[in-house]
Amino acid sequence: MGYPHKSHPRETPILSKHFGEPEARTLEGWKARGGYKALAQALHMEPVAIQEIVKASGLRGRGGAGFPTGLKWSFMKIGDGKPHYLCANADESEPGTFKDREIMRWTPHALIEGCAIAAHAIGAETAYIYIRGEFTEPINVMEAALVEARAAGIIGKNAMGSGRRVDVWVHKGAGAYICGEETALMNSLEGKRGNPRIKPPFPAVSGLFGMPTTINNVETLAAVPHILNNGAEWYKAMCLSNPKSTGSKLYSVCGNVAKPGNYEVVMGFSFKEFLYDLCGGPLPGRKFKALIPGGSSVPTITIEEAEATIMDYEGFVAQGTMLGSGGVIVFDDAQSMPRQLARIARFYAHESCAQCTQCREGTAWMTKILERIVAGEGTFEDLDTIFDLSEAMTGKTICVLSDSCGAPVVSGITKFRGEFEALIKGRRSSTVAVGAR
Amino acid sequence: MSHGPSAPGVAASAHAHDAPYEPVFTPGSARSKELADLITRYPDKRAALLPALWMVQNDRGWISEAAMMEVGDQLGCTAAYVKGVVTFYTMYHQHPVGKHFIQVCTTSPCLCAGADKVVEAFLEHTGCKELGLTSADGRYTVIEVECLGACGFATPVQINEDYVENVTPEKVPEILAGLP
C-alpha cells in the first residue's frame, strides 16, 4: 500500500499490505491475516534449516548495507554454550527513511514473529527491539502487541508450546542517530554512550554483553515470516533484473514530490515509472532536479541518472549511488542544492559521536564551509577544500558516519557545481559593486 | 513540579535550582519494583540505565545531578558515569523545560517543505524568544530536532510524546490552542 495513499496497482504489497488497518495490530487480527503460522513451523525446525531457506531466498539486509541475511545468521555458532542475542534495529533515523515506523505502528506482530523466528535461527533465547526514543507511538503499539503475544504464550519460556524459550523485549533509545550503527546500538543497549566499536571482533563473535549477536533491520525481520510461509522460490521470483536482488522493498519517498509516502515494489522496478507514476511526479509546475535515493548517506544523483536507474542493489550502484535504506529524498528545480547539502552536512556534524578526529572535526568543518558558501561568502578554494576534506573523512574512521557526510556533498558539488559557483561569483560581483561605489 | 522533603543520602545541594530532591526509586515504590523487573531482562543491570533515566524524566520532567546520583546508586555506577550517558543522548533534559516541549524537524526533507518557517511560527506564537528558551509563562520550549523519521509527513513536530504531522506555519496557532 502506498501509505498514506491508496495502493497503486503496480505495487507488490507484502509488508505494507495491512498498513492503515487498526485490526492488524491485535493478535486476533494478525492471526486472521495468517500471522504466527510461520513461527509455529519454524520452532519445530533446526536453526540451520531456517538459515538455509533464508539464504536460498536471496533476502538481503534492508537497513542499508544489503548484506545477505541467511549468511549473516550462519556466522552464529549454534551450540557453542554461550548465550546468543538478536537485536532488531528499529533506530530508524536516516533522513528520508520512515518505513520501519509504519511496519511497527501498523503490523507490530509481523516484527515480533520475525524476531522470534530469527532468534531461533541463530540459537538465541532473547531478542531486543531497539526503537529510537522519539517513536512513542510505535513503542506503545509494539509494547501492547508484546503483552498480547506473551499472554498467549506465543513468546516466553515455552514459545507456542515448542519447549523453546524466546523472549522479545522493547528497548527505548534516547535520541542519537549513531545508535542505528550496529555496534553503537549494542553499546547503547548496554547502558553506555552510543559510541561505535572497532571491528573486529564482529558482533557474531563478540556482540551484545560480549556474546554472539546478530543485528537485523526491522524490514528484514518482517520479511522472514513471508519467506517461511511461501518458500524461498516464491521470494526469489520477485526479481525483475539482477538475481542478486530479490523480494519486495519498501521505499519511503519524501521531499518535493506529489505523493510522498511508502511504496512497496519488487526488486528491479523502473525508477522512472516509480517516480512519475506511483509517486505522482513533481509538484504542479515543477520539475525534478536531483535525488538522494537511499537515505541521506548515499551519493546525490541527477534526475537524468535517476530515470535510468533500475531499483535494486546493483542498479543504484550502477548510477554511482546506493539503494541504502530506500529513503528517497527528491529535490525539484526550486531547491538550492548548496542549501540542501549544507543542511545535510549539519545533520552529520550534529550526530557525530566525536570519537574519531576525522569525523568530529571534518563534519563540523564541512558544514561551516558549506554554510559560508550559502551565505554568499564562499571562495572557489572552498570547493577544493571540501573535496580534500571528504577524502580525509572517508574510510578512515571507526564507523561510516564520516563517509556518509562526504558522499552526498561531494557528488552534489560535482553534479551541481554551477549552483555553487553562482553563489561564489555572486559574492565577487557584489564585492566589486561595493568597491565601485 | 512538586518537591517533598530532602531525602537522606541524596545531596540536595547537588543542584541549587532544584533544591530538595525527592527520590524516584524509594524502597517498595512502584518505580522501584518496575526497575527491579526491568533488570531481569538483561544479564547486566547497567543495561537498565536508559530505561531508568526515562522513568526519572517521566516523573520529574528532567534529570538533575541528584537524579543521576540516585540512578547510579540503583545500578551500581557512579554519578559521573551516568552523566556521561545522559549528555550523550539528545532527549534527556538536563534542565527543566516548558510544559509543552516542542521539537520541529528541520532536516533536509522537511527543509524542502519549509520547516524553517514552521520554526519561526512556533517561536512567534509561543512567545519563546529563541530556540531552547522557555516562554515566560513556562508553557513552551521550542527546539529544532534532527530527522524525526516521518519525512513523508513533512513537517512533523513532536510535542512532548506525540507527533503532529504535515504542520505548516498557518496551522501553528490552532495546534497551540489545542494543547492542555
XYZ file of C-alpha atoms in Angstrom:
617
model
C 0.000 0.000 0.000
C 1.286 3.426 -0.871
C 0.606 4.507 2.667
C -0.810 7.086 3.348
C -2.174 6.878 -0.212
C -4.241 4.102 -1.712
C -2.241 1.181 -3.052
C -1.079 1.550 -6.644
C -1.782 -1.441 -8.926
C 1.926 -1.648 -9.795
C 2.914 -2.089 -6.154
C 3.507 -5.504 -4.599
C 2.169 -5.051 -1.080
C 3.558 -7.782 1.140
C 4.990 -5.986 4.161
C 2.706 -2.998 3.662
C -0.460 -4.947 2.841
C -2.092 -4.161 6.170
C -0.823 -0.619 6.751
C -3.729 1.541 7.806
C -5.782 -1.356 9.245
C -6.077 -0.919 13.029
C -7.294 -4.544 13.482
C -3.980 -5.843 12.129
C -2.366 -4.533 15.317
C -4.198 -7.018 17.535
C -3.202 -10.641 17.967
C -6.593 -11.847 16.793
C -6.489 -9.556 13.777
C -2.972 -10.643 12.944
C -3.803 -14.343 13.198
C -6.800 -13.747 10.923
C -4.296 -12.379 8.410
C -2.165 -15.502 8.544
C 0.071 -14.443 11.428
C 2.234 -16.798 13.514
C 1.863 -19.792 11.178
C 5.475 -19.349 10.103
C 6.691 -19.190 13.699
C 4.778 -22.342 14.648
C 6.513 -24.112 11.784
C 9.941 -22.586 12.483
C 10.018 -23.579 16.139
C 9.957 -27.226 15.090
C 12.771 -26.773 12.555
C 16.506 -26.962 13.106
C 18.078 -23.472 13.148
C 20.350 -24.349 10.218
C 17.345 -25.397 8.132
C 15.796 -21.945 8.632
C 19.102 -20.296 7.736
C 19.208 -22.320 4.509
C 15.716 -21.230 3.440
C 16.550 -17.578 4.081
C 19.855 -17.958 2.243
C 18.076 -19.534 -0.730
C 15.502 -16.712 -0.810
C 18.235 -14.163 -1.511
C 16.960 -11.825 1.254
C 19.481 -9.048 1.914
C 19.595 -6.563 4.787
C 17.129 -3.720 4.327
C 18.793 -1.314 6.735
C 21.333 -0.038 4.232
C 24.252 -2.409 3.786
C 22.411 -5.119 1.841
C 24.324 -7.994 3.445
C 22.775 -11.434 2.765
C 20.616 -12.215 5.799
C 20.915 -16.014 5.790
C 24.688 -15.766 5.532
C 24.786 -13.327 8.462
C 22.759 -15.762 10.548
C 25.113 -18.627 9.638
C 28.001 -16.795 11.349
C 26.370 -17.624 14.682
C 27.836 -20.866 16.060
C 24.859 -22.882 17.241
C 25.572 -24.938 20.362
C 28.711 -23.097 21.472
C 27.331 -22.976 25.008
C 27.161 -19.178 25.087
C 24.018 -17.053 25.274
C 23.229 -15.607 21.846
C 21.307 -12.398 21.218
C 19.224 -10.906 18.449
C 18.828 -7.148 18.129
C 16.163 -5.698 15.891
C 17.437 -2.369 14.684
C 14.454 -0.024 14.946
C 16.522 3.107 15.436
C 15.245 4.431 12.109
C 16.885 7.869 11.963
C 18.352 8.088 8.479
C 16.971 11.278 6.918
C 14.405 10.344 4.293
C 13.557 6.976 5.836
C 10.223 6.262 7.571
C 9.328 2.692 6.625
C 10.118 0.862 9.869
C 7.886 3.305 11.728
C 4.938 2.180 9.588
C 5.820 -1.522 9.968
C 5.854 -1.126 13.738
C 2.808 1.047 14.133
C 0.562 -0.972 11.808
C 1.923 -4.532 11.901
C 3.727 -4.979 15.240
C 3.163 -8.738 15.238
C 4.980 -9.046 11.907
C 8.119 -7.781 13.635
C 7.570 -9.936 16.732
C 7.131 -13.026 14.561
C 10.212 -12.153 12.501
C 12.232 -11.617 15.682
C 11.121 -14.912 17.209
C 11.955 -16.863 14.043
C 15.324 -15.142 13.658
C 16.157 -15.667 17.337
C 15.530 -19.379 16.990
C 17.508 -19.493 13.731
C 20.600 -18.044 15.424
C 20.264 -20.008 18.658
C 19.162 -17.016 20.747
C 16.618 -17.046 23.550
C 16.430 -13.280 23.832
C 15.703 -10.600 21.258
C 15.760 -6.877 21.939
C 13.940 -4.447 19.673
C 15.893 -1.195 19.958
C 13.495 1.613 18.997
C 14.536 5.248 18.747
C 13.201 7.272 21.679
C 11.199 9.703 19.570
C 8.993 6.879 18.226
C 6.480 6.970 21.082
C 3.570 5.656 19.050
C 5.463 2.689 17.529
C 6.857 1.893 21.002
C 3.376 1.866 22.538
C 1.985 -0.270 19.714
C 4.909 -2.721 19.963
C 4.614 -2.951 23.770
C 0.878 -3.658 23.557
C 1.446 -6.350 20.934
C 4.206 -7.940 23.040
C 1.898 -8.072 26.066
C -0.673 -9.904 23.936
C 1.886 -12.280 22.433
C 3.300 -13.098 25.870
C -0.115 -13.661 27.422
C -0.989 -16.030 24.571
C 2.242 -17.997 25.080
C 3.498 -17.181 21.592
C 6.710 -15.858 23.085
C 8.112 -16.594 26.526
C 9.669 -19.567 28.241
C 7.750 -22.112 26.153
C 7.085 -20.380 22.857
C 3.962 -21.818 21.186
C 4.370 -24.985 23.233
C 7.621 -25.845 21.479
C 9.624 -26.156 24.678
C 11.908 -23.385 23.410
C 12.401 -20.092 25.176
C 12.070 -16.937 23.083
C 11.852 -13.631 24.917
C 11.322 -10.409 22.986
C 11.719 -7.016 24.670
C 11.483 -3.424 23.538
C 14.402 -1.181 24.487
C 13.822 2.548 24.064
C 16.623 4.764 22.799
C 17.021 8.373 23.836
C 17.894 10.405 20.753
C 21.089 9.626 18.821
C 21.289 8.853 15.088
C 24.530 6.968 15.581
C 22.754 4.279 17.633
C 21.485 2.893 14.318
C 25.068 1.782 13.685
C 25.055 -1.799 14.932
C 27.922 -1.629 17.425
C 26.736 1.743 18.763
C 23.296 0.194 19.188
C 24.805 -2.580 21.305
C 26.715 -0.109 23.462
C 23.566 1.940 23.955
C 21.589 -1.164 24.903
C 24.252 -1.995 27.467
C 23.639 1.380 29.132
C 26.637 3.160 27.646
C 27.204 6.166 25.417
C 26.366 5.159 21.870
C 29.904 5.095 20.527
C 30.543 2.632 17.697
C 33.061 -0.138 18.451
C 36.114 -1.076 16.462
C 35.559 -4.184 14.328
C 36.769 -6.901 14.539
C 35.578 -8.519 16.682
C 32.378 -8.674 14.696
C 29.069 -8.967 16.571
C 28.657 -12.658 15.657
C 31.808 -13.333 17.704
C 31.541 -10.720 20.436
C 28.484 -8.507 20.386
C 25.892 -7.553 22.966
C 27.215 -8.181 26.505
C 30.278 -9.700 24.810
C 28.227 -12.571 23.408
C 27.500 -13.701 19.825
C 24.901 -11.318 18.431
C 23.028 -10.689 15.201
C 21.570 -7.297 14.350
C 18.876 -7.095 11.685
C 16.770 -4.229 10.406
C 13.013 -4.195 11.105
C 12.062 -4.582 7.442
C 14.429 -7.544 7.022
C 12.910 -9.343 10.004
C 9.338 -8.559 8.917
C 10.029 -10.278 5.574
C 11.122 -13.550 7.182
C 7.665 -14.978 8.081
C 6.539 -14.452 4.460
C 9.573 -16.363 3.204
C 8.839 -19.293 5.506
C 5.151 -19.314 4.581
C 5.615 -19.085 0.832
C 9.036 -20.588 0.278
C 12.413 -19.344 -0.909
C 11.499 -19.799 -4.579
C 8.477 -17.525 -4.242
C 10.642 -14.781 -2.736
C 13.419 -15.251 -5.255
C 10.939 -14.926 -8.094
C 10.243 -11.322 -7.058
C 13.044 -10.037 -9.213
C 12.835 -8.103 -12.478
C 16.528 -7.603 -13.073
C 19.627 -8.795 -11.212
C 19.127 -12.175 -9.476
C 21.300 -10.953 -6.575
C 18.456 -8.627 -5.564
C 15.241 -10.432 -4.659
C 11.959 -9.810 -2.922
C 9.895 -6.711 -2.311
C 11.314 -3.472 -0.918
C 9.630 -0.612 0.901
C 10.716 2.813 -0.295
C 9.997 5.939 1.714
C 9.563 8.874 -0.648
C 9.756 12.458 0.558
C 10.805 15.966 -0.368
C 9.419 17.742 -3.441
C 7.114 15.066 -4.798
C 3.350 14.996 -5.428
C 2.578 11.960 -3.263
C 5.116 11.386 -0.509
C 4.717 8.108 1.348
C 5.768 4.467 1.491
C 5.660 2.333 -1.631
C 6.467 -1.359 -1.929
C 7.740 -2.707 -5.229
C 9.674 -5.779 -6.324
C 13.415 -5.602 -6.891
C 14.355 -4.428 -10.371
C 11.469 -1.945 -10.785
C 11.967 1.085 -13.053
C 12.831 4.190 -11.016
C 11.369 6.401 -13.752
C 7.982 4.717 -13.591
C 8.204 4.683 -9.810
C 8.799 8.420 -9.542
C 6.404 9.678 -12.223
C 3.600 7.143 -11.924
C 3.466 5.675 -8.408
C 4.693 8.805 -6.614
C 2.721 11.164 -8.841
C 5.687 13.019 -10.330
C 6.759 16.536 -9.344
C 4.550 19.147 -7.747
C 2.454 21.216 -10.201
C 4.605 23.500 -12.330
C 7.859 21.979 -11.081
C 10.485 19.620 -12.445
C 12.549 17.044 -10.588
C 16.202 18.063 -10.345
C 18.109 15.726 -8.046
C 17.624 12.801 -5.699
C 19.305 11.140 -2.795
C 17.792 7.698 -3.165
C 18.929 5.631 -0.175
C 18.688 7.875 2.853
C 20.863 10.988 3.142
C 24.107 8.968 3.445
C 24.363 7.948 -0.212
C 25.635 9.954 -3.205
C 23.349 12.513 -4.852
C 22.187 11.727 -8.391
C 20.631 13.887 -11.099
C 17.099 13.271 -12.341
C 18.573 12.019 -15.627
C 20.579 9.397 -13.729
C 17.517 8.511 -11.653
C 15.381 7.999 -14.751
C 17.913 5.438 -15.992
C 18.044 3.581 -12.666
C 16.866 0.060 -12.036
C 15.693 -0.194 -8.454
C 17.822 -2.902 -6.898
C 21.142 -3.081 -5.032
C 23.190 -3.280 -8.243
C 21.026 -0.852 -10.191
C 21.629 2.041 -7.817
C 25.358 1.250 -7.688
C 25.456 1.365 -11.491
C 24.356 5.016 -11.276
C 27.043 5.833 -8.724
C 24.831 5.727 -5.669
C 23.280 3.107 -3.359
C 19.897 1.623 -2.512
C 20.755 2.174 1.164
C 17.671 2.231 3.367
C 15.325 3.048 0.485
C 14.670 6.554 1.769
C 14.218 8.597 -1.407
C 14.677 12.354 -0.964
C 13.547 14.309 -4.011
C 14.623 17.881 -4.824
C 12.870 19.919 -7.513
C 14.066 22.853 -9.603
C 13.024 25.347 -6.923
C 15.519 23.938 -4.399
C 19.022 25.261 -3.868
C 21.398 22.293 -3.814
C 24.044 24.182 -1.807
C 21.458 24.989 0.857
C 20.132 21.428 0.985
C 23.597 19.853 1.117
C 24.705 22.294 3.807
C 21.709 21.163 5.860
C 22.629 17.511 5.346
C 26.218 18.195 6.426
C 24.873 19.947 9.523
C 22.913 16.805 10.348
C 26.098 14.718 10.366
C 28.007 17.321 12.354
C 25.226 17.233 14.956
C 25.135 13.434 15.070
C 28.874 12.668 15.119
C 29.711 10.765 18.303
C 33.031 12.641 18.268
C 35.283 9.621 18.872
C 37.256 9.945 15.635
C 39.065 13.169 14.761
C 38.303 12.984 11.027
C 34.588 12.819 11.732
C 34.344 15.153 14.737
C 36.347 17.915 13.045
C 35.542 17.048 9.429
C 31.749 17.107 9.651
C 31.815 20.428 11.509
C 34.351 21.948 9.122
C 32.452 20.818 6.044
C 29.252 22.313 7.461
C 30.982 25.589 8.188
C 32.344 25.849 4.634
C 29.012 24.950 3.027
C 27.092 27.423 5.168
C 29.650 30.074 4.264
C 29.061 29.386 0.566
C 25.279 29.522 1.045
C 25.664 32.863 2.841
C 27.456 34.224 -0.229
C 30.823 34.329 1.499
C 32.490 31.338 -0.123
C 35.507 31.107 -2.411
C 36.447 28.730 -5.220
C 39.184 27.329 -2.965
C 36.435 26.293 -0.536
C 35.198 23.745 -3.068
C 38.681 22.213 -3.321
C 38.899 22.132 0.459
C 35.637 20.180 0.642
C 36.976 17.582 -1.802
C 40.226 17.206 0.174
C 38.327 17.051 3.410
C 35.932 14.405 2.161
C 38.862 12.243 1.119
C 40.344 12.532 4.609
C 36.952 11.634 6.101
C 36.309 8.526 4.013
C 37.390 5.041 5.061
C 39.439 6.311 7.996
C 37.103 6.136 10.953
C 35.555 3.519 13.258
C 32.153 3.737 11.560
C 30.855 5.232 8.308
C 29.128 8.359 9.643
C 32.068 10.412 8.464
C 31.961 8.869 4.975
C 28.209 9.467 4.912
C 28.673 13.206 5.332
C 31.030 13.461 2.387
C 29.130 11.175 -0.024
C 26.042 13.308 -0.788
C 28.033 16.565 -0.603
C 30.915 15.724 -2.954
C 28.631 14.081 -5.524
C 26.253 17.032 -5.193
C 29.010 19.569 -5.840
C 30.308 17.557 -8.796
C 26.866 17.363 -10.397
C 25.568 20.830 -9.495
C 28.820 22.786 -9.468
C 27.161 25.659 -11.318
C 24.901 26.416 -8.354
C 27.870 26.591 -6.001
C 29.898 28.728 -8.397
C 26.983 31.114 -8.899
C 26.863 31.724 -5.144
C 30.622 32.259 -5.032
C 30.625 34.540 -8.085
C 27.668 36.425 -6.630
C 29.891 37.284 -3.707
C 32.646 38.545 -6.011
C 30.332 40.687 -8.117
C 28.790 42.218 -5.024
C 32.288 42.984 -3.709
C 33.111 44.716 -6.969
C 29.866 46.630 -6.846
C 30.593 47.869 -3.317
C 34.115 48.876 -4.346
C 32.854 50.766 -7.406
C 30.647 52.932 -5.283
C 6.605 20.013 39.746
C 6.186 19.411 43.479
C 9.064 18.650 45.766
C 8.883 16.733 49.028
C 11.391 16.895 51.849
C 15.029 16.234 51.119
C 15.798 12.541 51.127
C 18.576 11.205 53.297
C 21.645 10.150 51.396
C 20.841 12.214 48.323
C 22.601 15.528 48.303
C 20.097 18.291 47.739
C 22.973 20.669 47.254
C 23.964 18.882 44.080
C 21.648 21.142 42.162
C 20.899 24.524 43.582
C 17.880 25.348 41.433
C 16.081 22.134 42.242
C 16.655 22.079 45.992
C 15.156 19.180 47.858
C 15.326 16.150 45.568
C 12.681 13.543 46.033
C 13.980 10.112 45.047
C 12.140 8.201 42.343
C 13.110 4.670 43.339
C 12.191 4.638 47.052
C 12.104 1.118 48.511
C 8.727 -0.515 47.990
C 7.573 2.069 45.440
C 6.021 1.134 42.115
C 9.006 2.602 40.287
C 11.410 0.564 42.391
C 9.526 -2.616 41.543
C 9.345 -1.635 37.881
C 13.103 -1.144 37.776
C 13.737 -4.467 39.529
C 11.542 -6.247 36.968
C 13.262 -4.486 34.125
C 16.713 -5.538 35.332
C 15.702 -9.202 34.965
C 15.513 -8.727 31.177
C 19.265 -8.180 30.933
C 22.330 -10.138 32.043
C 23.879 -6.883 33.339
C 21.803 -4.446 35.359
C 23.588 -1.468 33.856
C 21.601 -2.165 30.669
C 18.609 -0.751 32.536
C 20.262 2.682 32.628
C 18.428 4.262 29.683
C 15.052 2.945 30.862
C 15.768 4.138 34.434
C 16.602 7.611 33.146
C 13.338 7.613 31.178
C 11.449 6.847 34.394
C 13.122 9.766 36.147
C 12.397 12.159 33.308
C 8.813 10.959 33.094
C 8.229 11.580 36.818
C 10.377 14.668 37.340
C 10.325 16.353 33.947
C 14.110 16.478 33.752
C 17.240 14.762 35.054
C 19.084 16.642 37.755
C 22.517 15.809 39.115
C 20.863 14.421 42.230
C 18.800 12.150 39.992
C 21.965 10.979 38.245
C 23.364 10.063 41.654
C 20.239 8.159 42.572
C 20.164 6.239 39.279
C 23.878 5.464 39.621
C 23.295 4.080 43.113
C 20.485 1.894 41.820
C 22.524 0.403 39.001
C 25.989 0.230 40.506
C 27.694 3.017 38.602
C 28.953 6.455 39.522
C 27.121 9.730 39.002
C 29.880 10.755 36.598
C 29.265 7.652 34.520
C 25.537 8.391 34.450
C 26.221 11.986 33.453
C 28.393 10.778 30.599
C 25.448 8.778 29.309
C 22.812 11.472 29.929
C 24.828 14.036 27.988
C 25.290 11.717 25.008
C 21.587 11.482 24.197
C 19.574 14.459 22.999
C 16.253 13.511 24.591
C 17.280 13.689 28.238
C 16.649 17.153 29.667
C 19.430 18.419 31.877
C 17.335 21.459 32.803
C 13.612 21.931 33.342
C 11.717 22.645 30.126
C 8.294 24.101 29.337
C 5.083 22.157 29.948
C 4.928 21.567 26.196
C 8.275 20.607 24.725
C 8.021 21.326 21.020
C 10.543 19.775 18.623
C 10.353 20.840 14.999
C 12.138 18.621 12.486
C 14.231 20.745 10.121
C 16.411 18.111 8.452
C 16.653 18.121 4.663
C 13.294 16.631 3.559
C 11.466 18.905 5.997
C 13.515 21.889 4.874
C 12.161 21.165 1.355
C 8.682 21.533 2.811
C 9.511 24.823 4.548
C 10.262 23.622 8.088
C 12.262 26.788 8.775
C 9.014 28.765 8.500
C 7.317 26.350 10.900
C 10.053 27.015 13.459
C 9.545 30.773 13.085
C 5.797 30.370 13.557
C 6.250 28.352 16.757
C 8.737 30.854 18.165
C 6.380 33.727 17.372
C 3.154 32.192 18.685
C 4.625 30.657 21.847
C 6.473 33.804 22.892
C 9.684 31.799 23.199
C 12.304 34.323 22.266
C 14.779 31.856 20.849
C 15.350 28.155 20.336
C 15.826 26.347 23.631
C 14.405 29.103 25.817
C 11.192 28.543 27.767
C 8.341 31.025 27.423
C 7.810 33.401 30.358
C 4.626 31.572 31.377
C 6.507 28.247 31.483
C 4.186 26.675 28.914
C 6.512 26.206 25.969
C 10.043 25.330 24.935
C 10.778 25.135 21.208
C 13.795 23.424 19.677
C 14.852 22.194 16.258
C 15.336 18.439 16.103
C 17.238 16.253 13.660
C 15.206 13.867 11.482
C 12.115 12.584 13.323
C 11.748 9.721 10.832
C 8.411 10.917 9.472
C 9.724 12.634 6.331
C 6.684 11.716 4.236
C 4.553 13.796 6.578
C 6.647 16.944 6.459
C 6.847 18.907 8.606
C 6.450 16.601 11.631
C 6.566 18.246 15.051
C 6.903 16.312 18.284
C 5.068 17.877 21.222
C 6.053 16.006 24.377
C 5.268 12.395 23.422
C 3.098 12.986 20.375
C 3.847 13.570 16.706
C 1.828 16.168 14.827
C 2.249 15.600 11.094
C 2.042 17.823 7.992
C 2.471 21.014 10.022
C 2.523 24.317 8.142
C 3.038 27.792 9.647
C -0.684 28.510 9.244
C -1.641 25.540 11.436
C 0.570 26.570 14.357
C -1.912 28.808 16.265
C -4.575 26.097 16.124
C -2.138 23.419 17.297
C -1.086 25.559 20.256
C -4.698 26.380 21.129
C -5.447 22.652 21.275
C -2.798 21.928 23.918
C -3.965 21.478 27.520
